[in-house]
Coordinates of C-alpha atoms in Angstrom, one line a residue:
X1 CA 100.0 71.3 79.9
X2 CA 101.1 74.9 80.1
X3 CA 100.3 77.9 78.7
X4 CA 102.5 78.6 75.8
X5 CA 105.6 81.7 76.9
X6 CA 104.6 85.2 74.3
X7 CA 106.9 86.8 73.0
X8 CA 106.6 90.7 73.8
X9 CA 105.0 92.0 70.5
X10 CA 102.2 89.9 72.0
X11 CA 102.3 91.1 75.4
X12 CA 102.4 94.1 73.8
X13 CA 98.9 93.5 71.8
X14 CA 97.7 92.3 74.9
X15 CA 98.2 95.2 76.7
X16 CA 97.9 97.8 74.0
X17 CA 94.0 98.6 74.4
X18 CA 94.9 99.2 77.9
X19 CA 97.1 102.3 76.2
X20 CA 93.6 103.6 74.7
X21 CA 91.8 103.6 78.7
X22 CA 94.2 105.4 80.1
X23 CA 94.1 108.2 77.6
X24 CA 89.8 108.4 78.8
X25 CA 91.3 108.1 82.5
X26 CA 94.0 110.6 82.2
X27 CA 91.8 113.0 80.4
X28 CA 89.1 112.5 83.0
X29 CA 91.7 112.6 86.4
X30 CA 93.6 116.3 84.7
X31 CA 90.7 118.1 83.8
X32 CA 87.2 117.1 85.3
X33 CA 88.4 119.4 87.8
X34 CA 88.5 122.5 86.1
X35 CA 85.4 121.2 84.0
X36 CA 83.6 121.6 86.8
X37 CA 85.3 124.6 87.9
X38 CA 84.3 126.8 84.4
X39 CA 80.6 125.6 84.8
X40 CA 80.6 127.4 88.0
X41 CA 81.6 124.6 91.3
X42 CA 83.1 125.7 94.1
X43 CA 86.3 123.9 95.5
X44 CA 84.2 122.6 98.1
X45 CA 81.3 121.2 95.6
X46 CA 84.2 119.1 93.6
X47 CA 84.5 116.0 95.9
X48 CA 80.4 115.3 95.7
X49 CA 80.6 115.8 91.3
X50 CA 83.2 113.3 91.8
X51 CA 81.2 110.9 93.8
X52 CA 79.7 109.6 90.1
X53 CA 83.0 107.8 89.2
X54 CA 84.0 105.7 92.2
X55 CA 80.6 105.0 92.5
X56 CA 79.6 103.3 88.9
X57 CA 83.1 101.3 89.6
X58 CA 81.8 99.8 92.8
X59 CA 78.9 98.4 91.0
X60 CA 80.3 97.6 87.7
X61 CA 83.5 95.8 88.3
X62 CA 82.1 93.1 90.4
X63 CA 79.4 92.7 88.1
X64 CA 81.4 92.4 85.3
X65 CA 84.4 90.3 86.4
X66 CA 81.3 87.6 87.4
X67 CA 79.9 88.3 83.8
X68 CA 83.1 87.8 82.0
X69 CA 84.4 84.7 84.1
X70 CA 81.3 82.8 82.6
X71 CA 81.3 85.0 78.7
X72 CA 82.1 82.8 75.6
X73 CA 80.8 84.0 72.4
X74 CA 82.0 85.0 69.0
X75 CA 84.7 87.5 69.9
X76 CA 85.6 85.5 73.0
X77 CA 85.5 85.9 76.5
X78 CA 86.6 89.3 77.8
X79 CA 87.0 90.7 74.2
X80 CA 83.5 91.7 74.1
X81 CA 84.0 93.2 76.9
X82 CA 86.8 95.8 76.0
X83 CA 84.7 96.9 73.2
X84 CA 81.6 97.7 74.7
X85 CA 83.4 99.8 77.3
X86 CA 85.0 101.6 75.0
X87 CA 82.3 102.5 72.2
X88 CA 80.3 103.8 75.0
X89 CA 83.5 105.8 76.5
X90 CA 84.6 107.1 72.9
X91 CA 80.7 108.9 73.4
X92 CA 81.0 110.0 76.9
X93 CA 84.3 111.7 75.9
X94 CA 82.6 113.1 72.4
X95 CA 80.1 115.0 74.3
X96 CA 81.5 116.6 77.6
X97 CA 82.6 119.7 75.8
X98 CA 79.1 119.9 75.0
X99 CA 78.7 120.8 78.3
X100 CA 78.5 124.6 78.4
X101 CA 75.3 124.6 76.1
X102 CA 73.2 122.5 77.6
X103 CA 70.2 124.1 80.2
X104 CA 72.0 122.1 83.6
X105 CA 75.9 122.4 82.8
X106 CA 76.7 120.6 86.1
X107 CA 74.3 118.2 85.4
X108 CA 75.0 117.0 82.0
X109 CA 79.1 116.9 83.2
X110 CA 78.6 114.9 86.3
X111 CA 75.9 112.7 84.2
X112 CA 78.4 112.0 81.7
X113 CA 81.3 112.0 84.3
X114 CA 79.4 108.5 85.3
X115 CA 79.0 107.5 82.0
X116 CA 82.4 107.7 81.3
X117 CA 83.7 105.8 84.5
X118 CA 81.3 103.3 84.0
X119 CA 82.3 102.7 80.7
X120 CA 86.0 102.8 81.2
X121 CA 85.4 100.0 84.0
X122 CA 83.8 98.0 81.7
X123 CA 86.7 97.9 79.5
X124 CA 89.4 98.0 82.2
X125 CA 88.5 95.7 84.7
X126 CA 88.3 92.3 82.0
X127 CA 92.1 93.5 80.7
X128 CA 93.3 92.6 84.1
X129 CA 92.0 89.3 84.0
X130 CA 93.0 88.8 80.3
X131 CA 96.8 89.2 81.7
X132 CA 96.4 86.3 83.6
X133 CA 94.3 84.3 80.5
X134 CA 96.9 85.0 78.3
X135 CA 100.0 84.0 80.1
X136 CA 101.8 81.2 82.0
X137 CA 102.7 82.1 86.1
X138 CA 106.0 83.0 84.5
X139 CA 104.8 85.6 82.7
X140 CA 102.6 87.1 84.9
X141 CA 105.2 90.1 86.0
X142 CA 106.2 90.9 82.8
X143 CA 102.5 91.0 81.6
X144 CA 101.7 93.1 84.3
X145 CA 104.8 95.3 83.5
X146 CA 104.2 95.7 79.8
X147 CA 100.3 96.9 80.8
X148 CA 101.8 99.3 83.0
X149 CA 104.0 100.9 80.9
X150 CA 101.1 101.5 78.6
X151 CA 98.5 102.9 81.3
X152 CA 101.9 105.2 82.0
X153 CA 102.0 106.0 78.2
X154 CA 98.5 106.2 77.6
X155 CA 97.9 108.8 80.9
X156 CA 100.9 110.7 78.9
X157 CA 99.0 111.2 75.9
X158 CA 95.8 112.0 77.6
X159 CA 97.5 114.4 80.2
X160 CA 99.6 116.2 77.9
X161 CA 96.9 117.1 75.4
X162 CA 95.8 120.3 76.4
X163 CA 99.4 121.5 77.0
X164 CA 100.8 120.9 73.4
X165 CA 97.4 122.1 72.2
X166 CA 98.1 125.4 73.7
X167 CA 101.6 125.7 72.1
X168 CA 100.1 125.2 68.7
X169 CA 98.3 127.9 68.8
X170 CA 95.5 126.8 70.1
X171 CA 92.9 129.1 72.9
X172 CA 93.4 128.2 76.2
X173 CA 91.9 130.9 77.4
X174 CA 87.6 131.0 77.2
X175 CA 84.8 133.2 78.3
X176 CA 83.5 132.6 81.9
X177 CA 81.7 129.2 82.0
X178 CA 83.0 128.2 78.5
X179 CA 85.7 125.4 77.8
X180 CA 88.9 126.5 76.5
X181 CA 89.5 124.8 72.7
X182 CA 92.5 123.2 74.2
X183 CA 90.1 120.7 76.8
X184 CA 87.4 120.4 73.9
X185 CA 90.2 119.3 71.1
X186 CA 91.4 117.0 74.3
X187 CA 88.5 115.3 75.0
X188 CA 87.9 115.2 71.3
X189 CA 91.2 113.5 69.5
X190 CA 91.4 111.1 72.7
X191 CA 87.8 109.5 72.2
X192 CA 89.6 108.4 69.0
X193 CA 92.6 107.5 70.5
X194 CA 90.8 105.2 72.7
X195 CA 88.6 103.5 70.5
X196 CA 91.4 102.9 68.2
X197 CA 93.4 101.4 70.5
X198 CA 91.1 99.1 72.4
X199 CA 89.9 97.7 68.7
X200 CA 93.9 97.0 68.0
X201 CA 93.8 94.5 71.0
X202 CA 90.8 93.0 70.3
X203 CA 91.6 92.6 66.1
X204 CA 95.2 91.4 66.8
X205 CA 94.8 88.7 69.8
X206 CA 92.9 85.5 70.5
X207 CA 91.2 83.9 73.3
X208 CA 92.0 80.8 74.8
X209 CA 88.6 79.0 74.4
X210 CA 87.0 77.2 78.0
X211 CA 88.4 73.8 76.9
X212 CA 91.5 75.3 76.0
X213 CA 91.8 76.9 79.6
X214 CA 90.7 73.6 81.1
X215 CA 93.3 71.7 79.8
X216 CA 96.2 73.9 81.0
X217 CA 97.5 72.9 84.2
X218 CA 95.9 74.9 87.2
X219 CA 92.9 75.5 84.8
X220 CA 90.7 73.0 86.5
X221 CA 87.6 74.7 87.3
X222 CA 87.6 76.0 90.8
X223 CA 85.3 74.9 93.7
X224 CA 82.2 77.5 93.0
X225 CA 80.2 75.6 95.7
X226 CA 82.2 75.8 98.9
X227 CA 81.8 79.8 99.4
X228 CA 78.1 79.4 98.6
X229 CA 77.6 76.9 101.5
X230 CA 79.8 79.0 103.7
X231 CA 77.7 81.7 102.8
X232 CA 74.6 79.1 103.6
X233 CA 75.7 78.9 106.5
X234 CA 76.4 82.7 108.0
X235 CA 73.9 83.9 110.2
X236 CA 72.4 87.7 109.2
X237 CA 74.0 89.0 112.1
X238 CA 76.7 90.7 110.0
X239 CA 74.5 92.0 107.4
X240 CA 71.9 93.7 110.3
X241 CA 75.1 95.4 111.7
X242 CA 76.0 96.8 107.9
X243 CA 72.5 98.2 108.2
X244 CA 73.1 99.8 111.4
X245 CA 76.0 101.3 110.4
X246 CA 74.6 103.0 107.3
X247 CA 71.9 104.4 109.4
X248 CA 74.2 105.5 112.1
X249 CA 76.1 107.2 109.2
X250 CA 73.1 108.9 107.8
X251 CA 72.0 110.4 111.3
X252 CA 75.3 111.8 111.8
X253 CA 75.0 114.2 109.2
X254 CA 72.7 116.8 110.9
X255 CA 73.7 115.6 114.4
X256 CA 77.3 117.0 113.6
X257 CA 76.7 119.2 110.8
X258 CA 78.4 117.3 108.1
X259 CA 78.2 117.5 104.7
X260 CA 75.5 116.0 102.8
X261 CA 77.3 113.8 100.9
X262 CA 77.5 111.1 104.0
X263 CA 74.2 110.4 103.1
X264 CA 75.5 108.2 100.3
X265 CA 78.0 106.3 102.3
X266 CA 75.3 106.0 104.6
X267 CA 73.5 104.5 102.2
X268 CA 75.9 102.2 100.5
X269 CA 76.7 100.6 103.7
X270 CA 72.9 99.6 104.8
X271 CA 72.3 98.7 101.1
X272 CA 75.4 96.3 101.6
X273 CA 73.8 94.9 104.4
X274 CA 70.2 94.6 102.7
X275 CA 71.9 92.3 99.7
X276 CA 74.0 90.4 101.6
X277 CA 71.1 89.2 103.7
X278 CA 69.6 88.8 100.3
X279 CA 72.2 86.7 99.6
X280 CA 72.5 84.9 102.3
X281 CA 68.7 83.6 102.4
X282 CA 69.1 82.7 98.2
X283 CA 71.7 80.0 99.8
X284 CA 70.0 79.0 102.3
X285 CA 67.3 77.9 100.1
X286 CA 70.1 76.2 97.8
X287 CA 69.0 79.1 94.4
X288 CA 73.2 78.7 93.4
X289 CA 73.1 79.9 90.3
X290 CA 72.5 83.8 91.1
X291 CA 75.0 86.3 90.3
X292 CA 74.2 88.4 93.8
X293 CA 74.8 85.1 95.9
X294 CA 77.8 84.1 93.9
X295 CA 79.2 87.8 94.1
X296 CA 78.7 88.1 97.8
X297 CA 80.0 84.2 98.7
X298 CA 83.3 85.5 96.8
X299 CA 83.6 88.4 98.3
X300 CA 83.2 86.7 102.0
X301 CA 85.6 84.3 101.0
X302 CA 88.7 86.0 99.7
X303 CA 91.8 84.4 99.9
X304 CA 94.0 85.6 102.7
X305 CA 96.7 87.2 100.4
X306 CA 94.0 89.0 98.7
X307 CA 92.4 90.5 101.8
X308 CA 95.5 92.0 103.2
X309 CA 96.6 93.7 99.5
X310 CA 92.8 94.9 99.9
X311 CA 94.0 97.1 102.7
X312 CA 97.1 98.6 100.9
X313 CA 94.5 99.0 98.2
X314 CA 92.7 101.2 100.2
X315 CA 95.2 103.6 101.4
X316 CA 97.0 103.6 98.0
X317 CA 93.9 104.9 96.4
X318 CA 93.1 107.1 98.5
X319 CA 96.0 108.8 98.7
X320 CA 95.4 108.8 94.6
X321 CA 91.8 110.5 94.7
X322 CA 93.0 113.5 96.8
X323 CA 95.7 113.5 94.5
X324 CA 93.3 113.9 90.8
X325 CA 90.7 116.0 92.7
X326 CA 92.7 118.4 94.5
X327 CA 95.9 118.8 92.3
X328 CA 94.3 121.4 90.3
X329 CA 92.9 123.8 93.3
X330 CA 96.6 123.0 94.8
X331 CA 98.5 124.5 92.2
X332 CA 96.7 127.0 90.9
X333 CA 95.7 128.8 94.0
X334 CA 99.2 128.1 95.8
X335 CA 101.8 128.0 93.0
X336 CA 100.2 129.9 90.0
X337 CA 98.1 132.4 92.3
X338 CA 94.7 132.6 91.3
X339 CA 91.3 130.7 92.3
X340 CA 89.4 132.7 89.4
X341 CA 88.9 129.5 86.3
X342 CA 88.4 132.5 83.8
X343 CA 91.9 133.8 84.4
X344 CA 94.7 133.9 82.4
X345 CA 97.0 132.3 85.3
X346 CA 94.2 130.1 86.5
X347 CA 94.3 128.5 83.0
X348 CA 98.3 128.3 83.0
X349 CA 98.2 126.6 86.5
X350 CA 95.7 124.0 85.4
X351 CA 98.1 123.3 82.0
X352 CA 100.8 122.9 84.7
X353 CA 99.1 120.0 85.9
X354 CA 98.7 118.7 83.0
X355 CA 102.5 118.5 82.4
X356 CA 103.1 117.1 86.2
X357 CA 100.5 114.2 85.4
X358 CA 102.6 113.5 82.3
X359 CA 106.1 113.4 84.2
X360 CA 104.3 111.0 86.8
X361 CA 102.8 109.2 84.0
X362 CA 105.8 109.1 81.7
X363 CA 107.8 108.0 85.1
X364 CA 105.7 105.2 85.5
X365 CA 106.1 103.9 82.1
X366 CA 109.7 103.8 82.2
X367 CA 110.0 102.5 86.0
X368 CA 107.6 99.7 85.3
X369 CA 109.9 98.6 82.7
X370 CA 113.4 99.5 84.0
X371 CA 112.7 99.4 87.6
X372 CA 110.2 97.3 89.2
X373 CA 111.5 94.0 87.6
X374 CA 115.0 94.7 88.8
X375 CA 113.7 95.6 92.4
X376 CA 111.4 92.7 92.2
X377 CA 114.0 90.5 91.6
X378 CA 116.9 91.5 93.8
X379 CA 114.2 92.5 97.0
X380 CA 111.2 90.5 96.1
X381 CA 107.7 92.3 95.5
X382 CA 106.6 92.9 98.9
X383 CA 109.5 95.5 99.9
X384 CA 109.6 96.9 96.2
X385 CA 106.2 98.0 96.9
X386 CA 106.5 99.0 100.5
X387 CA 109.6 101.1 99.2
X388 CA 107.8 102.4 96.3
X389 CA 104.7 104.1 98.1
X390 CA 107.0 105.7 100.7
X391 CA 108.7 107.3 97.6
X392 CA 105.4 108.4 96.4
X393 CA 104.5 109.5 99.9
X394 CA 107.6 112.1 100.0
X395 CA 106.4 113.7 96.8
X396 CA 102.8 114.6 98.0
X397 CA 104.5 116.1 101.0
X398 CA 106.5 118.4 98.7
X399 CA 103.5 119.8 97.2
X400 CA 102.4 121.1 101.5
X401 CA 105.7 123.1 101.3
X402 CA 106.9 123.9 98.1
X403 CA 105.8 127.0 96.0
X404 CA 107.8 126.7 92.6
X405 CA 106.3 125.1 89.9
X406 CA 109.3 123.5 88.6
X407 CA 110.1 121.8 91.9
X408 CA 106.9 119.8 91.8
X409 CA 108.4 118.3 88.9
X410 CA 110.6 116.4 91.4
X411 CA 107.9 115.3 93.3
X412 CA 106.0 113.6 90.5
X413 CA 109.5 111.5 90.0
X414 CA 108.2 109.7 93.6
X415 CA 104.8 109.8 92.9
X416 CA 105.3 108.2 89.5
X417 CA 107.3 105.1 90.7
X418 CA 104.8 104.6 93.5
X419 CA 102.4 104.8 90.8
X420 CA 103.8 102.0 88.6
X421 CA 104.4 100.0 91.7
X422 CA 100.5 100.2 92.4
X423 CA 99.8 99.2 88.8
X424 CA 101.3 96.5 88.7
X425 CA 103.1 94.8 91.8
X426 CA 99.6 93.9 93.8
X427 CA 98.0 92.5 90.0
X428 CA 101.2 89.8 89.7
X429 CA 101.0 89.0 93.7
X430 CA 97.4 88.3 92.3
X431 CA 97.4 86.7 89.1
X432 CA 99.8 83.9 90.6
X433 CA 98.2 83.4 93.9
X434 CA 94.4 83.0 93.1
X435 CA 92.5 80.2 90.9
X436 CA 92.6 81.6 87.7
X437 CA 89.5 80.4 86.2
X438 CA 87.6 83.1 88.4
X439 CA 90.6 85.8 88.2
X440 CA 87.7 88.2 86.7
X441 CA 85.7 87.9 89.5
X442 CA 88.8 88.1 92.3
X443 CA 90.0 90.9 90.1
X444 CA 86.5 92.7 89.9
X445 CA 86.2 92.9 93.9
X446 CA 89.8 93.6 94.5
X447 CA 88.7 96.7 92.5
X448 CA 86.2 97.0 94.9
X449 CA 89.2 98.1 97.4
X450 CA 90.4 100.9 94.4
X451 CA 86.4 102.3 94.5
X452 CA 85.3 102.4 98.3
X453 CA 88.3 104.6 99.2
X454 CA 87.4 106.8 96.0
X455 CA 83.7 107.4 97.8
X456 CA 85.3 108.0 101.7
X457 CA 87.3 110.3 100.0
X458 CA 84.4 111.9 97.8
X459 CA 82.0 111.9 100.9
X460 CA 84.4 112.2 103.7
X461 CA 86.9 114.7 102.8
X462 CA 84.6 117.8 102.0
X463 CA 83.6 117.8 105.5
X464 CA 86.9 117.5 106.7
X465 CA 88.2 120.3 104.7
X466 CA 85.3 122.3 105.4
X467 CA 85.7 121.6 108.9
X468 CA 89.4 122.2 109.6
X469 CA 90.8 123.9 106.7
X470 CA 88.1 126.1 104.6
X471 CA 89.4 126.9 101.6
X472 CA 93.3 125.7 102.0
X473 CA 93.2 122.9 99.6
X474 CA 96.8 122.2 100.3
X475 CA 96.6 120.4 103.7
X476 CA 94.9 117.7 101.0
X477 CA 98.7 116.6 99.8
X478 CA 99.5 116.1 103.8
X479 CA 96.6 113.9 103.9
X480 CA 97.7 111.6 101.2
X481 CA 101.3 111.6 102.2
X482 CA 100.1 109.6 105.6
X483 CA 98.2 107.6 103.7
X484 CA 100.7 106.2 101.4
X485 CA 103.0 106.0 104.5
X486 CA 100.0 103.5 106.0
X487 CA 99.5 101.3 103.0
X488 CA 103.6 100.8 102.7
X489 CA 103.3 99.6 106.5
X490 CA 100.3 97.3 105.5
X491 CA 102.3 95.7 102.6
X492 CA 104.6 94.5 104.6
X493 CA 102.1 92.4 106.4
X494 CA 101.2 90.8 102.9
X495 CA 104.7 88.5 103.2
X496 CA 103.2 85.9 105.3
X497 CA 100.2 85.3 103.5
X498 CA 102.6 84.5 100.1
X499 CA 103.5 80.9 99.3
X500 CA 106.9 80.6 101.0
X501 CA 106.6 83.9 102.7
X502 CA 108.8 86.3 100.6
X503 CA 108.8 84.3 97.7
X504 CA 109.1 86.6 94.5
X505 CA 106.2 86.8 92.3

């Protein structure tokens, strides 16, 4: 039996909470920045306040794609879900403007930058799997389209905020380490906005129940015991190795004078190798039903199309994390002229980037609906991809040499198709290639690949900077050009993993 075809006011509710995250995302990615710019950060302090989001994400979306998988309850199965993520982001959002009053500003922001991440994952990461509840193989594409041009709308909303505050009269100009009204009112209307919108999907759809699922064809339950013997039967060689490395990592800061925020990617790799080897004895001893031995045998055992996306995952989001950390130092030191978060042009610059994140934003909405499905068809969705990111890649590289603020406009035209390519061409490959009664735990670690670039970036690129180009933000945009131009050369290896090899999704 298959799943019956929706019609698109029901993608639509499907999707629509979606439209409500990407407000809490868009708010965070424009304007954490320059939150922790007025409470007194340097440029070169921004990539370790950072390190709180990616973080929570590495740790949460795993955890919760294996949660959801196995959730039945009253509201359903990854309902519950959305709405717990997003009670607990509506609050996060609430209180950051508090942040100015409290005894440690930096503190309190960073604290409640996690919360805010963390919360946002747990409402995101089950709405990629309920895609793939939802709908037939069929639909998959257009579900992933119609979610896309919501995160495109919703990051719209949430970008543009501050901006149309300002031309309503309201400050957007505040005392040194205060919030202008404009980011306060922002943060405030789109805690709301989110809430609002996440309770629309979850009033207005229904879950298939587990029997329901079962009886679909290509519901059957899939094998959850074959990756836990494989994983039975791995020595601990690799997990000692993923120890060494972390340690190798963390006595490399003071042997080469890097910053100290290596310590936590030191750390995260021997902590890695300390549960894997956990895991690894739990099957060995035949304890199956744990959530770290279950996680790990997953994770060991990807399926082949999965592990090479992971890769373009990787560079695609780094590229996108030197983008949302560094845009705001870019423009307002290079195009707008001033470094000083108090000033008049400071402020100006940083509303610029609001409206640049809204063209790339608003681009995305339209291309994922306009665009990608025609490319897809007529080129299939390996080279609409590969194409996409290279377009993307062209617009970071106008930000390295041009000065005029409404030239960047073009390069957020790029950047925004690439951006709607990423959002929803690897999800489809996905959703149709992998067993779909564990799609929230595939789904959770292929996030995994969004969040460990996030941290490099976060740990890594300080250093870097610090190293090589002290206080010239700009050669950031050079860095994610290359590494677009890397993950569209990766997705072309992605082709011979598909069913058929280029077959369209």
């Amino acid at each position: 039996m298959d799943k019956p075809r929706l019609g698109f006011a029901h993608l639509c509710n499907i999707s629509f909470g979606f439209f409500g995250i990407q407000i809490g995302f868009a708010l965070q990615n424009s304007n954490m920045s320059r939150v922790f710019q007025t409470l007194g950060s340097s440029i070169d302090d921004l990539p370790a306040l950072w390190v709180a989001a990616p973080l929570t994400g590495l740790i949460v979306q795993p955890i919760i794609g294996h949660l959801s998988d196995r959730t039945w309850n009253r509201l359903g199965r990854r309902r519950p879900y959305f709405l717990t993520g997003a009670v607990l982001s509506a609050m996060a959002l609430f209180l950051m403007p508090l942040a100015p009053s409290v005894a440690a500003p930096l503190i309190f922001a960073a604290t409640l930058l996690w919360l805010l991440d963390a919360s946002l994952n747990i409402s995101m990461e089950p709405f990629r799997a309920f895609v793939g509840d939802m709908l037939g193989t069929d639909q998959h594409a257009a579900g992933y389209a119609v979610q896309t041009a919501f995160i495109g709308a919703g990051a719209v909303v949430g970008s543009i905020f501050p901006f149309v505050l300002e031309h309503l009269g309201v400050a957007n100009v505040a005392p040194t380490g205060s919030l202008p009204a404009t980011v306060r009112w922002s943060f405030w209307v789109g805690g709301v906005a989110l809430l609002a919108a996440v309770l629309w999907t979850v009033l207005t759809t229904k879950e298939y129940s587990p029997e329901e699922l079962a009886a679909f064809d290509g519901e059957a339950r899939p094998d959850t015991v074959q990756p836990l013997r494989a994983l039975a039967a791995k020595g601990y060689a690799s997990s000692f190795l993923w120890v060494v490395a972390g340690l190798a990592v963390a006595l490399s800061v003071d042997a080469l004078g890097l910053q100290k925020e290596i310590y936590l990617l030191g750390g995260l790799l021997a902590l890695y190798g300390l549960l894997s080897a956990v895991a690894i004895s739990m099957a060995k001893q035949g304890r199956a039903a744990n959530m770290l031995s279950s996680i790990v045998g997953d994770f060991s055992g990807m399926p082949p199309v999965m592990k090479r996306l992971a890769v373009v995952q990787f560079f695609s989001w780094s590229a996108l994390f030197i983008m949302w950390i560094n845009t705001t130092p870019v423009v307002t030191q290079y195009v707008f002229g001033s470094t000083d978060p108090s000033s008049a042009a400071y402020n100006a610059g940083a509303n610029w980037v609001n409206v640049l994140f809204t063209v790339y934003n608003g681009v995305a909405a339209v291309a994922a609906l306009a665009l990608l499905p025609w490319m897809s068809r007529r080129f299939g969705p390996v080279t609409t991809h590969s194409a996409c990111l290279v377009l993307g890649a062209a617009g970071y590289a106008i930000f390295f040499f041009v000065r005029d603020a409404q030239a960047l406009l073009v390069a957020e035209i790029g950047i925004g198709i690439a951006w709607a390519s990423i959002l929803a061409m690897p999800y489809a490959i996905l959703a149709s290639s992998l067993p779909q009664a564990k799609l929230g735990i595939y789904m959770g670690l292929f996030n995994v690949f969004i969040v460990i670039p996030q941290l490099l970036v976060a740990t890594v690129m300080g250093s870097i900077m610090l190293a090589f180009f002290p206080g010239e933000p700009v050669w950031t945009m050079l860095f994610a050009a290359a590494s677009w131009l890397v993950a569209a050369t990766a997705m072309l290896r992605v082709r011979a993993a598909l069913p058929g090899g280029a077959a369209c999704v």
